[in-house]
Amino acid sequence: MIDDRHPLVLAVEASGGARIAALNMSAEDAGLSVGELVADARAKVDFLQVLPADPAEDDAALRRLALWATRYTPTVSLWNDGNGADGFFLDITGASHLFGGEQKLLVDLAQRLDRFGLPARLAIAETPGAAWALARFHSSRLCLLPPGHEVQALKALPVTALRLSPETRTTLKRLGLKRIGDVADKPRAPFAARFETELLTRLDQMFGHVTEPMEFVTPPPIYHSIRYLMEPVMTQEAVVFIATRLMKDLVHPLVRDGVGARSLRLSLYRVDGHVTAVELSLTKPSRDPAHVAKLIDLRLERIDETVEAGFGFEALGLAATLVEPMEPRQTDLDPDSGQVRAEKISALIDSFRQRLGPHSTQQLAPRESYLPERAEAALPASPEETAWPPANGERLRPIFLLPRAEPAEVTFLVPEGPPQRFRWRGTMYHVTYAEGPERIAGEWWHDGIDQPTRDYYLVEDQSGHRFWLYRKGILPRETDKSQWFVHGLFA
Amino acid sequence: MLPHAPSREPSDQPRTRVRVLHELRRLLPRIESNAANGRVLPFGIPALDSFLPHGGLPFGALHEITSGHENDLPASLGFTTALLGRVPPGGPIIFVFSRKRTGLGRLYGHGLNALGLDPGRVLLVETQDDAQALWAIEEALRSGAPAAVVGMTATAIDLKSSQRLNLAAGDSGRLLLLVQPEQLAGLNVAMTRWRIGALTAAKDRFGLIARWRWQLSLERCRNGRTGEWQVEFDHAAHRFSLVSPLAHSAPARAPDTPHARAG
């Protein structure tokens, strides 16, 4: 049993043996430090608990926490190895007013993290670089400096707060430059000459002269809204109701920019920190809250595993991740007009996709090919009709095409001729009429030279059932076997 | 799925006089005349159309299509397709298939084209089971988007569902064709019920297929008459006609022309 009141360390294999990767407060108080050999640590401390470190699991846990943090702002960026890989950035520009200010946001975040059992160091600053430095090196655990005090505080921090490579740090140390102020207050040119661009870039990033590129844990949406709930919700009805409100929030900015949403992401934030995201894609851009609410309802219906509400969702967020230009809808009272009809078809296709699955609804389009199975393609449905040439009255084609041609045992008069009897799926058919052959050669440019030619026959039995069979390969040129297949059925 | 909130009992809502009158007003016109706006789809064969109310297949109603034998399924779908080719433009034709229904694959666009139905107009919807298929059919009808809806389920539709769909068809004014598995008893609520069987095709003087043929039995027809016909469909002109009595006998052919034509 792990006792947190006693020294606890996580160990990794390193040079010289197992070394400490992380330690708890008690171990720190006992004088242990990160990087020390575990063997040495055991000698120092009587009752030392040692567990193996699991960096993969740590990464996963951090990622989950970062996803949870999107409840504050969609722009959350995990720290990579260069930043220490033990925290993340939140871009709260424009988000803090939802909490009544930056101070309240900071306190809210700290309280929630504490409740998860994760004591953290937090800092709010003008730039990511500054925030990183203050979070790590400032004396207070929660750091929010009054305006104007930030630059002063940053200059007082050690140069290691600049996130520099070991070489640069060593050189700075040798030169006796200990504080950021020592470097920042001096002329730049000698540094540019002496060091790689790294030093100056980091300085510029910290003080906001240059922006730092960031990779976000979820693709940042263009439009989003979020609602924090006083009472957690658990039912599907409640989720759909709130989602409608969220979509209504988005209508104004969408209209203002003349666009509609093509893709949406609904994020459900559970009370215990778990986040579920539901993705929706639409056939045509939409701004209609009722339509989106309906699709969400259908989508939630379809999710096989129960979306575990646990103790409920404490916040819901809706983000438009893809938008497209959309004309303002002319009030067209004629229900048969093209635009109205196209909208109705889109809405129907959307409903089908959400309830029945993304591949459930399809359209057919012709393709240039002699091979019957390639002569058409099934595409995701859209309101526009596909273009088909008028039927060629001469070439008869079956109403059903089997997904794979099925072998049939055929009896014939002559091998090069049509079938007289055939057995297919266990039934024997007696052919009273046959038409053909229609010779369809393989497409060597597609499949290679050795594709056998097919001789297709339309055959009919005495009851009027009609089939499409082919013999694979020209006898005796391409093959010496007589192989027959049923490919389709005629009406 | 998330848990649902408990639903309200219908008895919670008091039925006011106004509401009752409104319902009556809504129902009465439909009881009086089935073709609410008089739209029908004629076959183009006077002898057949005369059996149907108002000279054609009424829109805004449920029609049932079945066959005598599993083998006749392509024939019944072929007949349905040829009929749908005659629906005037103004919306897609939506086919809803329950996946378990047919092991014959998907409808082939070139085959639909050959039967006179523009495949560009067609939307194919495949569902996992019959319950989803019924939902999809109703959804399609009520959306006001399609010109006609064809539904195919794996098992026979129960009475309640068929009433629902009939109501949806009536409310929306769309044509609904339900292709049902072979069975003896049909849907009570259907306005017409057709049983299709395969027939040997008509051959021309060269011995090649000239017109498709099907055995048609109109087993039920509200406000009309039942009957049996042998119909033909010209695959070039895309036109229905009746098999003429003369054509019943073996087609005139030179005695030494073989049935089969070698390549």
PDB file of N, CA, C and O in Angstrom, chain A residues 236-237 294 301 303 306-307 341 344 360-362 372 375-376 385-386 388-389 391 393 398-400 425 432-433 435-437 460 463 465-466 491, chain B residues 1-5 72 77-78 90 103 106 108-111 113 120 124-126 139 145 198-201 203 207-209 213 235 259 261 263:
ATOM      1  N   GLN A 236     -30.646  12.409 -22.304  1.00  0.00           N
ATOM      2  CA  GLN A 236     -30.463  12.781 -23.696  1.00  0.00           C
ATOM      3  C   GLN A 236     -31.261  14.042 -24.022  1.00  0.00           C
ATOM      4  O   GLN A 236     -30.779  14.920 -24.738  1.00  0.00           O
ATOM      5  N   GLU A 237     -32.463  14.128 -23.477  1.00  0.00           N
ATOM      6  CA  GLU A 237     -33.310  15.304 -23.750  1.00  0.00           C
ATOM      7  C   GLU A 237     -32.606  16.582 -23.314  1.00  0.00           C
ATOM      8  O   GLU A 237     -32.605  17.589 -24.021  1.00  0.00           O
ATOM      9  N   LYS A 294     -31.733  18.143 -34.022  1.00  0.00           N
ATOM     10  CA  LYS A 294     -32.300  16.865 -34.454  1.00  0.00           C
ATOM     11  C   LYS A 294     -31.190  15.876 -34.798  1.00  0.00           C
ATOM     12  O   LYS A 294     -31.245  14.703 -34.441  1.00  0.00           O
ATOM     13  N   GLU A 301     -28.619   8.644 -30.417  1.00  0.00           N
ATOM     14  CA  GLU A 301     -29.405   7.411 -30.499  1.00  0.00           C
ATOM     15  C   GLU A 301     -28.558   6.277 -31.053  1.00  0.00           C
ATOM     16  O   GLU A 301     -28.693   5.128 -30.688  1.00  0.00           O
ATOM     17  N   ILE A 303     -25.168   5.917 -31.079  1.00  0.00           N
ATOM     18  CA  ILE A 303     -23.926   5.515 -30.419  1.00  0.00           C
ATOM     19  C   ILE A 303     -24.180   4.222 -29.667  1.00  0.00           C
ATOM     20  O   ILE A 303     -25.009   4.148 -28.778  1.00  0.00           O
ATOM     21  N   THR A 306     -23.169   2.969 -24.439  1.00  0.00           N
ATOM     22  CA  THR A 306     -23.854   4.059 -23.755  1.00  0.00           C
ATOM     23  C   THR A 306     -22.858   5.168 -23.487  1.00  0.00           C
ATOM     24  O   THR A 306     -21.778   4.917 -22.972  1.00  0.00           O
ATOM     25  N   VAL A 307     -23.218   6.366 -23.842  1.00  0.00           N
ATOM     26  CA  VAL A 307     -22.388   7.500 -23.445  1.00  0.00           C
ATOM     27  C   VAL A 307     -22.537   7.622 -21.943  1.00  0.00           C
ATOM     28  O   VAL A 307     -23.578   8.027 -21.446  1.00  0.00           O
ATOM     29  N   ARG A 341     -36.205  22.618 -52.204  1.00  0.00           N
ATOM     30  CA  ARG A 341     -36.151  21.162 -52.330  1.00  0.00           C
ATOM     31  C   ARG A 341     -34.760  20.646 -51.984  1.00  0.00           C
ATOM     32  O   ARG A 341     -34.615  19.652 -51.286  1.00  0.00           O
ATOM     33  N   LYS A 344     -34.337  20.486 -48.329  1.00  0.00           N
ATOM     34  CA  LYS A 344     -35.066  19.373 -47.714  1.00  0.00           C
ATOM     35  C   LYS A 344     -34.306  18.065 -47.923  1.00  0.00           C
ATOM     36  O   LYS A 344     -34.238  17.217 -47.035  1.00  0.00           O
ATOM     37  N   SER A 360     -24.723   4.886 -45.109  1.00  0.00           N
ATOM     38  CA  SER A 360     -26.013   4.267 -45.346  1.00  0.00           C
ATOM     39  C   SER A 360     -26.712   4.814 -46.576  1.00  0.00           C
ATOM     40  O   SER A 360     -27.513   4.122 -47.192  1.00  0.00           O
ATOM     41  N   THR A 361     -26.428   6.061 -46.911  1.00  0.00           N
ATOM     42  CA  THR A 361     -27.207   6.728 -47.959  1.00  0.00           C
ATOM     43  C   THR A 361     -26.309   7.047 -49.133  1.00  0.00           C
ATOM     44  O   THR A 361     -25.329   7.765 -48.998  1.00  0.00           O
ATOM     45  N   GLN A 362     -26.661   6.495 -50.308  1.00  0.00           N
ATOM     46  CA  GLN A 362     -25.758   6.625 -51.460  1.00  0.00           C
ATOM     47  C   GLN A 362     -26.491   6.981 -52.736  1.00  0.00           C
ATOM     48  O   GLN A 362     -27.699   6.822 -52.861  1.00  0.00           O
ATOM     49  N   PRO A 372     -18.652  -4.583 -66.039  1.00  0.00           N
ATOM     50  CA  PRO A 372     -19.917  -4.137 -65.436  1.00  0.00           C
ATOM     51  C   PRO A 372     -19.766  -3.680 -63.985  1.00  0.00           C
ATOM     52  O   PRO A 372     -20.392  -2.719 -63.579  1.00  0.00           O
ATOM     53  N   ALA A 375     -18.479  -0.210 -64.028  1.00  0.00           N
ATOM     54  CA  ALA A 375     -19.167   0.798 -64.836  1.00  0.00           C
ATOM     55  C   ALA A 375     -20.030   1.725 -64.016  1.00  0.00           C
ATOM     56  O   ALA A 375     -20.634   2.650 -64.554  1.00  0.00           O
ATOM     57  N   GLU A 376     -20.121   1.473 -62.721  1.00  0.00           N
ATOM     58  CA  GLU A 376     -20.822   2.437 -61.888  1.00  0.00           C
ATOM     59  C   GLU A 376     -20.177   2.462 -60.515  1.00  0.00           C
ATOM     60  O   GLU A 376     -19.495   1.524 -60.115  1.00  0.00           O
ATOM     61  N   GLU A 385     -28.507  15.727 -58.471  1.00  0.00           N
ATOM     62  CA  GLU A 385     -28.631  14.457 -59.170  1.00  0.00           C
ATOM     63  C   GLU A 385     -27.352  14.178 -59.938  1.00  0.00           C
ATOM     64  O   GLU A 385     -26.734  15.081 -60.472  1.00  0.00           O
ATOM     65  N   THR A 386     -26.967  12.890 -59.982  1.00  0.00           N
ATOM     66  CA  THR A 386     -25.816  12.550 -60.823  1.00  0.00           C
ATOM     67  C   THR A 386     -26.284  12.489 -62.273  1.00  0.00           C
ATOM     68  O   THR A 386     -27.453  12.263 -62.542  1.00  0.00           O
ATOM     69  N   TRP A 388     -26.655  10.880 -65.789  1.00  0.00           N
ATOM     70  CA  TRP A 388     -26.610   9.601 -66.479  1.00  0.00           C
ATOM     71  C   TRP A 388     -27.030   9.802 -67.932  1.00  0.00           C
ATOM     72  O   TRP A 388     -28.019  10.482 -68.205  1.00  0.00           O
ATOM     73  N   PRO A 389     -26.302   9.191 -68.872  1.00  0.00           N
ATOM     74  CA  PRO A 389     -26.732   9.291 -70.267  1.00  0.00           C
ATOM     75  C   PRO A 389     -27.995   8.447 -70.447  1.00  0.00           C
ATOM     76  O   PRO A 389     -28.203   7.497 -69.705  1.00  0.00           O
ATOM     77  N   ALA A 391     -30.535   5.651 -71.615  1.00  0.00           N
ATOM     78  CA  ALA A 391     -30.193   4.239 -71.753  1.00  0.00           C
ATOM     79  C   ALA A 391     -29.914   3.874 -73.204  1.00  0.00           C
ATOM     80  O   ALA A 391     -30.594   4.315 -74.117  1.00  0.00           O
ATOM     81  N   GLY A 393     -30.468   1.519 -75.812  1.00  0.00           N
ATOM     82  CA  GLY A 393     -31.510   0.513 -75.985  1.00  0.00           C
ATOM     83  C   GLY A 393     -30.996  -0.848 -76.390  1.00  0.00           C
ATOM     84  O   GLY A 393     -31.679  -1.843 -76.297  1.00  0.00           O
ATOM     85  N   PRO A 398     -28.732  -5.961 -66.203  1.00  0.00           N
ATOM     86  CA  PRO A 398     -29.612  -6.523 -65.180  1.00  0.00           C
ATOM     87  C   PRO A 398     -29.961  -5.495 -64.106  1.00  0.00           C
ATOM     88  O   PRO A 398     -29.235  -4.529 -63.911  1.00  0.00           O
ATOM     89  N   ILE A 399     -31.036  -5.767 -63.393  1.00  0.00           N
ATOM     90  CA  ILE A 399     -31.450  -4.844 -62.341  1.00  0.00           C
ATOM     91  C   ILE A 399     -30.660  -5.088 -61.061  1.00  0.00           C
ATOM     92  O   ILE A 399     -30.448  -4.181 -60.261  1.00  0.00           O
ATOM     93  N   PHE A 400     -30.207  -6.324 -60.858  1.00  0.00           N
ATOM     94  CA  PHE A 400     -29.354  -6.629 -59.710  1.00  0.00           C
ATOM     95  C   PHE A 400     -27.994  -7.071 -60.223  1.00  0.00           C
ATOM     96  O   PHE A 400     -27.905  -7.938 -61.098  1.00  0.00           O
ATOM     97  N   ARG A 425     -26.501 -21.518 -56.485  1.00  0.00           N
ATOM     98  CA  ARG A 425     -27.054 -21.476 -55.135  1.00  0.00           C
ATOM     99  C   ARG A 425     -27.988 -22.649 -54.870  1.00  0.00           C
ATOM    100  O   ARG A 425     -29.072 -22.499 -54.299  1.00  0.00           O
ATOM    101  N   THR A 432     -34.180 -22.046 -71.481  1.00  0.00           N
ATOM    102  CA  THR A 432     -34.983 -22.204 -72.699  1.00  0.00           C
ATOM    103  C   THR A 432     -34.651 -21.147 -73.735  1.00  0.00           C
ATOM    104  O   THR A 432     -35.081 -21.218 -74.871  1.00  0.00           O
ATOM    105  N   TYR A 433     -33.933 -20.115 -73.308  1.00  0.00           N
ATOM    106  CA  TYR A 433     -33.576 -19.064 -74.241  1.00  0.00           C
ATOM    107  C   TYR A 433     -32.259 -18.461 -73.793  1.00  0.00           C
ATOM    108  O   TYR A 433     -32.027 -18.256 -72.609  1.00  0.00           O
ATOM    109  N   GLU A 435     -29.243 -15.369 -75.075  1.00  0.00           N
ATOM    110  CA  GLU A 435     -28.885 -14.287 -75.987  1.00  0.00           C
ATOM    111  C   GLU A 435     -27.428 -13.953 -75.722  1.00  0.00           C
ATOM    112  O   GLU A 435     -27.018 -13.791 -74.582  1.00  0.00           O
ATOM    113  N   GLY A 436     -26.658 -13.870 -76.782  1.00  0.00           N
ATOM    114  CA  GLY A 436     -25.259 -13.506 -76.587  1.00  0.00           C
ATOM    115  C   GLY A 436     -24.372 -14.250 -77.545  1.00  0.00           C
ATOM    116  O   GLY A 436     -24.871 -14.866 -78.483  1.00  0.00           O
ATOM    117  N   PRO A 437     -23.047 -14.249 -77.387  1.00  0.00           N
ATOM    118  CA  PRO A 437     -22.360 -13.649 -76.244  1.00  0.00           C
ATOM    119  C   PRO A 437     -22.041 -12.185 -76.452  1.00  0.00           C
ATOM    120  O   PRO A 437     -21.833 -11.741 -77.587  1.00  0.00           O
ATOM    121  N   GLU A 460     -32.742 -17.283 -70.053  1.00  0.00           N
ATOM    122  CA  GLU A 460     -34.089 -17.282 -69.469  1.00  0.00           C
ATOM    123  C   GLU A 460     -34.534 -18.724 -69.283  1.00  0.00           C
ATOM    124  O   GLU A 460     -34.243 -19.571 -70.138  1.00  0.00           O
ATOM    125  N   SER A 463     -39.909 -20.408 -66.832  1.00  0.00           N
ATOM    126  CA  SER A 463     -40.855 -19.594 -66.068  1.00  0.00           C
ATOM    127  C   SER A 463     -40.678 -18.113 -66.344  1.00  0.00           C
ATOM    128  O   SER A 463     -41.499 -17.305 -65.911  1.00  0.00           O
ATOM    129  N   HIS A 465     -37.674 -16.526 -65.525  1.00  0.00           N
ATOM    130  CA  HIS A 465     -36.613 -15.941 -64.704  1.00  0.00           C
ATOM    131  C   HIS A 465     -35.398 -15.731 -65.580  1.00  0.00           C
ATOM    132  O   HIS A 465     -35.025 -16.607 -66.346  1.00  0.00           O
ATOM    133  N   ARG A 466     -34.778 -14.553 -65.440  1.00  0.00           N
ATOM    134  CA  ARG A 466     -33.702 -14.199 -66.380  1.00  0.00           C
ATOM    135  C   ARG A 466     -32.413 -13.881 -65.622  1.00  0.00           C
ATOM    136  O   ARG A 466     -32.437 -13.184 -64.607  1.00  0.00           O
ATOM    137  N   ALA A 491     -34.870  -8.357 -64.608  1.00  0.00           N
ATOM    138  CA  ALA A 491     -36.253  -8.301 -64.134  1.00  0.00           C
ATOM    139  C   ALA A 491     -37.144  -9.247 -64.920  1.00  0.00           C
ATOM    140  O   ALA A 491     -36.903  -9.500 -66.088  1.00  0.00           O
TER     141      ALA A 491
ATOM    142  N   MET B   1     -26.587   5.250 -26.206  1.00  0.00           N
ATOM    143  CA  MET B   1     -27.667   6.208 -25.978  1.00  0.00           C
ATOM    144  C   MET B   1     -27.622   6.702 -24.541  1.00  0.00           C
ATOM    145  O   MET B   1     -27.220   5.979 -23.649  1.00  0.00           O
ATOM    146  N   LEU B   2     -28.078   7.900 -24.318  1.00  0.00           N
ATOM    147  CA  LEU B   2     -28.236   8.393 -22.951  1.00  0.00           C
ATOM    148  C   LEU B   2     -29.614   7.969 -22.466  1.00  0.00           C
ATOM    149  O   LEU B   2     -30.524   7.739 -23.265  1.00  0.00           O
ATOM    150  N   PRO B   3     -29.801   7.886 -21.159  1.00  0.00           N
ATOM    151  CA  PRO B   3     -31.147   7.549 -20.666  1.00  0.00           C
ATOM    152  C   PRO B   3     -32.145   8.627 -21.066  1.00  0.00           C
ATOM    153  O   PRO B   3     -31.814   9.798 -21.149  1.00  0.00           O
ATOM    154  N   HIS B   4     -33.394   8.196 -21.335  1.00  0.00           N
ATOM    155  CA  HIS B   4     -34.429   9.145 -21.746  1.00  0.00           C
ATOM    156  C   HIS B   4     -35.197   9.634 -20.536  1.00  0.00           C
ATOM    157  O   HIS B   4     -35.409   8.920 -19.572  1.00  0.00           O
ATOM    158  N   ALA B   5     -35.677  10.864 -20.610  1.00  0.00           N
ATOM    159  CA  ALA B   5     -36.562  11.378 -19.545  1.00  0.00           C
ATOM    160  C   ALA B   5     -37.890  10.635 -19.649  1.00  0.00           C
ATOM    161  O   ALA B   5     -38.324  10.286 -20.744  1.00  0.00           O
ATOM    162  N   ASP B  72     -39.122 -14.650 -57.790  1.00  0.00           N
ATOM    163  CA  ASP B  72     -39.777 -13.595 -58.563  1.00  0.00           C
ATOM    164  C   ASP B  72     -39.426 -12.205 -58.046  1.00  0.00           C
ATOM    165  O   ASP B  72     -39.974 -11.219 -58.525  1.00  0.00           O
ATOM    166  N   LEU B  77     -39.284  -6.189 -58.529  1.00  0.00           N
ATOM    167  CA  LEU B  77     -38.536  -4.929 -58.491  1.00  0.00           C
ATOM    168  C   LEU B  77     -38.418  -4.305 -59.872  1.00  0.00           C
ATOM    169  O   LEU B  77     -38.390  -3.087 -60.012  1.00  0.00           O
ATOM    170  N   GLY B  78     -38.330  -5.152 -60.877  1.00  0.00           N
ATOM    171  CA  GLY B  78     -38.264  -4.625 -62.237  1.00  0.00           C
ATOM    172  C   GLY B  78     -39.547  -3.908 -62.597  1.00  0.00           C
ATOM    173  O   GLY B  78     -39.530  -2.797 -63.151  1.00  0.00           O
ATOM    174  N   GLY B  90     -39.430  16.019 -60.098  1.00  0.00           N
ATOM    175  CA  GLY B  90     -39.790  16.854 -58.951  1.00  0.00           C
ATOM    176  C   GLY B  90     -39.420  16.130 -57.676  1.00  0.00           C
ATOM    177  O   GLY B  90     -40.261  15.859 -56.839  1.00  0.00           O
ATOM    178  N   GLY B 103     -30.223 -11.083 -50.607  1.00  0.00           N
ATOM    179  CA  GLY B 103     -28.836 -11.486 -50.763  1.00  0.00           C
ATOM    180  C   GLY B 103     -28.396 -11.282 -52.195  1.00  0.00           C
ATOM    181  O   GLY B 103     -27.467 -11.908 -52.660  1.00  0.00           O
ATOM    182  N   ARG B 106     -26.863  -4.953 -54.567  1.00  0.00           N
ATOM    183  CA  ARG B 106     -27.487  -3.658 -54.688  1.00  0.00           C
ATOM    184  C   ARG B 106     -28.113  -3.520 -56.064  1.00  0.00           C
ATOM    185  O   ARG B 106     -27.736  -4.209 -57.002  1.00  0.00           O
ATOM    186  N   TYR B 108     -28.584  -2.131 -59.645  1.00  0.00           N
ATOM    187  CA  TYR B 108     -27.550  -1.741 -60.593  1.00  0.00           C
ATOM    188  C   TYR B 108     -28.055  -0.556 -61.413  1.00  0.00           C
ATOM    189  O   TYR B 108     -29.095  -0.653 -62.069  1.00  0.00           O
ATOM    190  N   GLY B 109     -27.312   0.533 -61.368  1.00  0.00           N
ATOM    191  CA  GLY B 109     -27.772   1.763 -62.026  1.00  0.00           C
ATOM    192  C   GLY B 109     -28.048   1.578 -63.505  1.00  0.00           C
ATOM    193  O   GLY B 109     -29.049   2.066 -64.031  1.00  0.00           O
ATOM    194  N   HIS B 110     -27.172   0.847 -64.192  1.00  0.00           N
ATOM    195  CA  HIS B 110     -27.389   0.655 -65.629  1.00  0.00           C
ATOM    196  C   HIS B 110     -28.649  -0.163 -65.884  1.00  0.00           C
ATOM    197  O   HIS B 110     -29.304  -0.012 -66.914  1.00  0.00           O
ATOM    198  N   GLY B 111     -28.965  -1.038 -64.920  1.00  0.00           N
ATOM    199  CA  GLY B 111     -30.193  -1.810 -65.050  1.00  0.00           C
ATOM    200  C   GLY B 111     -31.427  -0.939 -64.846  1.00  0.00           C
ATOM    201  O   GLY B 111     -32.435  -1.076 -65.531  1.00  0.00           O
ATOM    202  N   ASN B 113     -31.535   2.221 -65.443  1.00  0.00           N
ATOM    203  CA  ASN B 113     -31.574   3.057 -66.634  1.00  0.00           C
ATOM    204  C   ASN B 113     -32.265   2.327 -67.776  1.00  0.00           C
ATOM    205  O   ASN B 113     -33.087   2.893 -68.496  1.00  0.00           O
ATOM    206  N   GLY B 120     -29.848   8.816 -61.818  1.00  0.00           N
ATOM    207  CA  GLY B 120     -29.394  10.036 -61.169  1.00  0.00           C
ATOM    208  C   GLY B 120     -30.384  10.548 -60.155  1.00  0.00           C
ATOM    209  O   GLY B 120     -30.031  11.297 -59.242  1.00  0.00           O
ATOM    210  N   LEU B 124     -30.218   5.593 -52.603  1.00  0.00           N
ATOM    211  CA  LEU B 124     -30.305   4.261 -52.010  1.00  0.00           C
ATOM    212  C   LEU B 124     -29.975   4.346 -50.530  1.00  0.00           C
ATOM    213  O   LEU B 124     -28.929   4.864 -50.153  1.00  0.00           O
ATOM    214  N   VAL B 125     -30.879   3.858 -49.708  1.00  0.00           N
ATOM    215  CA  VAL B 125     -30.658   3.895 -48.265  1.00  0.00           C
ATOM    216  C   VAL B 125     -30.666   2.469 -47.744  1.00  0.00           C
ATOM    217  O   VAL B 125     -31.630   1.728 -47.973  1.00  0.00           O
ATOM    218  N   GLU B 126     -29.593   2.082 -47.049  1.00  0.00           N
ATOM    219  CA  GLU B 126     -29.535   0.732 -46.497  1.00  0.00           C
ATOM    220  C   GLU B 126     -29.540   0.808 -44.979  1.00  0.00           C
ATOM    221  O   GLU B 126     -28.762   1.563 -44.391  1.00  0.00           O
ATOM    222  N   GLU B 139     -39.536   8.881 -42.209  1.00  0.00           N
ATOM    223  CA  GLU B 139     -38.744  10.113 -42.233  1.00  0.00           C
ATOM    224  C   GLU B 139     -38.711  10.692 -43.643  1.00  0.00           C
ATOM    225  O   GLU B 139     -38.858  11.897 -43.852  1.00  0.00           O
ATOM    226  N   ALA B 145     -39.281  15.757 -49.271  1.00  0.00           N
ATOM    227  CA  ALA B 145     -38.225  15.858 -50.276  1.00  0.00           C
ATOM    228  C   ALA B 145     -38.452  14.967 -51.505  1.00  0.00           C
ATOM    229  O   ALA B 145     -38.272  15.427 -52.632  1.00  0.00           O
ATOM    230  N   ALA B 198     -42.837 -13.815 -62.711  1.00  0.00           N
ATOM    231  CA  ALA B 198     -42.007 -13.761 -63.920  1.00  0.00           C
ATOM    232  C   ALA B 198     -42.767 -14.379 -65.097  1.00  0.00           C
ATOM    233  O   ALA B 198     -43.637 -15.221 -64.931  1.00  0.00           O
ATOM    234  N   LEU B 199     -42.428 -13.922 -66.302  1.00  0.00           N
ATOM    235  CA  LEU B 199     -43.006 -14.463 -67.537  1.00  0.00           C
ATOM    236  C   LEU B 199     -41.924 -14.447 -68.598  1.00  0.00           C
ATOM    237  O   LEU B 199     -41.064 -13.561 -68.593  1.00  0.00           O
ATOM    238  N   THR B 200     -42.001 -15.398 -69.491  1.00  0.00           N
ATOM    239  CA  THR B 200     -40.996 -15.375 -70.563  1.00  0.00           C
ATOM    240  C   THR B 200     -41.185 -14.121 -71.399  1.00  0.00           C
ATOM    241  O   THR B 200     -42.303 -13.688 -71.677  1.00  0.00           O
ATOM    242  N   ALA B 201     -40.050 -13.555 -71.803  1.00  0.00           N
ATOM    243  CA  ALA B 201     -40.095 -12.268 -72.499  1.00  0.00           C
ATOM    244  C   ALA B 201     -40.564 -12.435 -73.936  1.00  0.00           C
ATOM    245  O   ALA B 201     -40.464 -13.510 -74.521  1.00  0.00           O
ATOM    246  N   LYS B 203     -40.224 -12.031 -77.773  1.00  0.00           N
ATOM    247  CA  LYS B 203     -39.082 -11.982 -78.680  1.00  0.00           C
ATOM    248  C   LYS B 203     -39.515 -11.378 -80.007  1.00  0.00           C
ATOM    249  O   LYS B 203     -40.656 -11.508 -80.421  1.00  0.00           O
ATOM    250  N   GLY B 207     -35.691 -13.265 -82.950  1.00  0.00           N
ATOM    251  CA  GLY B 207     -35.572 -14.159 -81.814  1.00  0.00           C
ATOM    252  C   GLY B 207     -34.911 -13.515 -80.614  1.00  0.00           C
ATOM    253  O   GLY B 207     -34.601 -14.191 -79.638  1.00  0.00           O
ATOM    254  N   LEU B 208     -34.711 -12.209 -80.678  1.00  0.00           N
ATOM    255  CA  LEU B 208     -34.107 -11.521 -79.531  1.00  0.00           C
ATOM    256  C   LEU B 208     -35.188 -10.916 -78.641  1.00  0.00           C
ATOM    257  O   LEU B 208     -36.283 -10.619 -79.103  1.00  0.00           O
ATOM    258  N   ILE B 209     -34.851 -10.712 -77.388  1.00  0.00           N
ATOM    259  CA  ILE B 209     -35.810 -10.125 -76.451  1.00  0.00           C
ATOM    260  C   ILE B 209     -36.197  -8.729 -76.916  1.00  0.00           C
ATOM    261  O   ILE B 209     -35.341  -7.890 -77.163  1.00  0.00           O
ATOM    262  N   ARG B 213     -41.604  -9.130 -69.859  1.00  0.00           N
ATOM    263  CA  ARG B 213     -42.993  -9.486 -69.542  1.00  0.00           C
ATOM    264  C   ARG B 213     -43.116  -9.898 -68.100  1.00  0.00           C
ATOM    265  O   ARG B 213     -42.234 -10.569 -67.553  1.00  0.00           O
ATOM    266  N   HIS B 235     -38.307  -2.241 -73.800  1.00  0.00           N
ATOM    267  CA  HIS B 235     -37.086  -1.734 -73.173  1.00  0.00           C
ATOM    268  C   HIS B 235     -36.425  -0.611 -73.957  1.00  0.00           C
ATOM    269  O   HIS B 235     -35.532   0.043 -73.462  1.00  0.00           O
ATOM    270  N   HIS B 259     -32.989 -21.491 -80.951  1.00  0.00           N
ATOM    271  CA  HIS B 259     -33.250 -20.621 -79.799  1.00  0.00           C
ATOM    272  C   HIS B 259     -31.998 -19.860 -79.421  1.00  0.00           C
ATOM    273  O   HIS B 259     -32.000 -18.665 -79.237  1.00  0.00           O
ATOM    274  N   ARG B 261     -28.178 -18.450 -79.761  1.00  0.00           N
ATOM    275  CA  ARG B 261     -27.334 -17.943 -80.817  1.00  0.00           C
ATOM    276  C   ARG B 261     -25.880 -18.064 -80.375  1.00  0.00           C
ATOM    277  O   ARG B 261     -25.477 -17.509 -79.368  1.00  0.00           O
ATOM    278  N   GLY B 263     -21.909 -17.540 -80.450  1.00  0.00           N
ATOM    279  CA  GLY B 263     -21.112 -16.323 -80.624  1.00  0.00           C
ATOM    280  C   GLY B 263     -20.375 -16.222 -81.928  1.00  0.00           C
ATOM    281  O   GLY B 263     -20.174 -17.164 -82.621  1.00  0.00           O
TER     282      GLY B 263
END
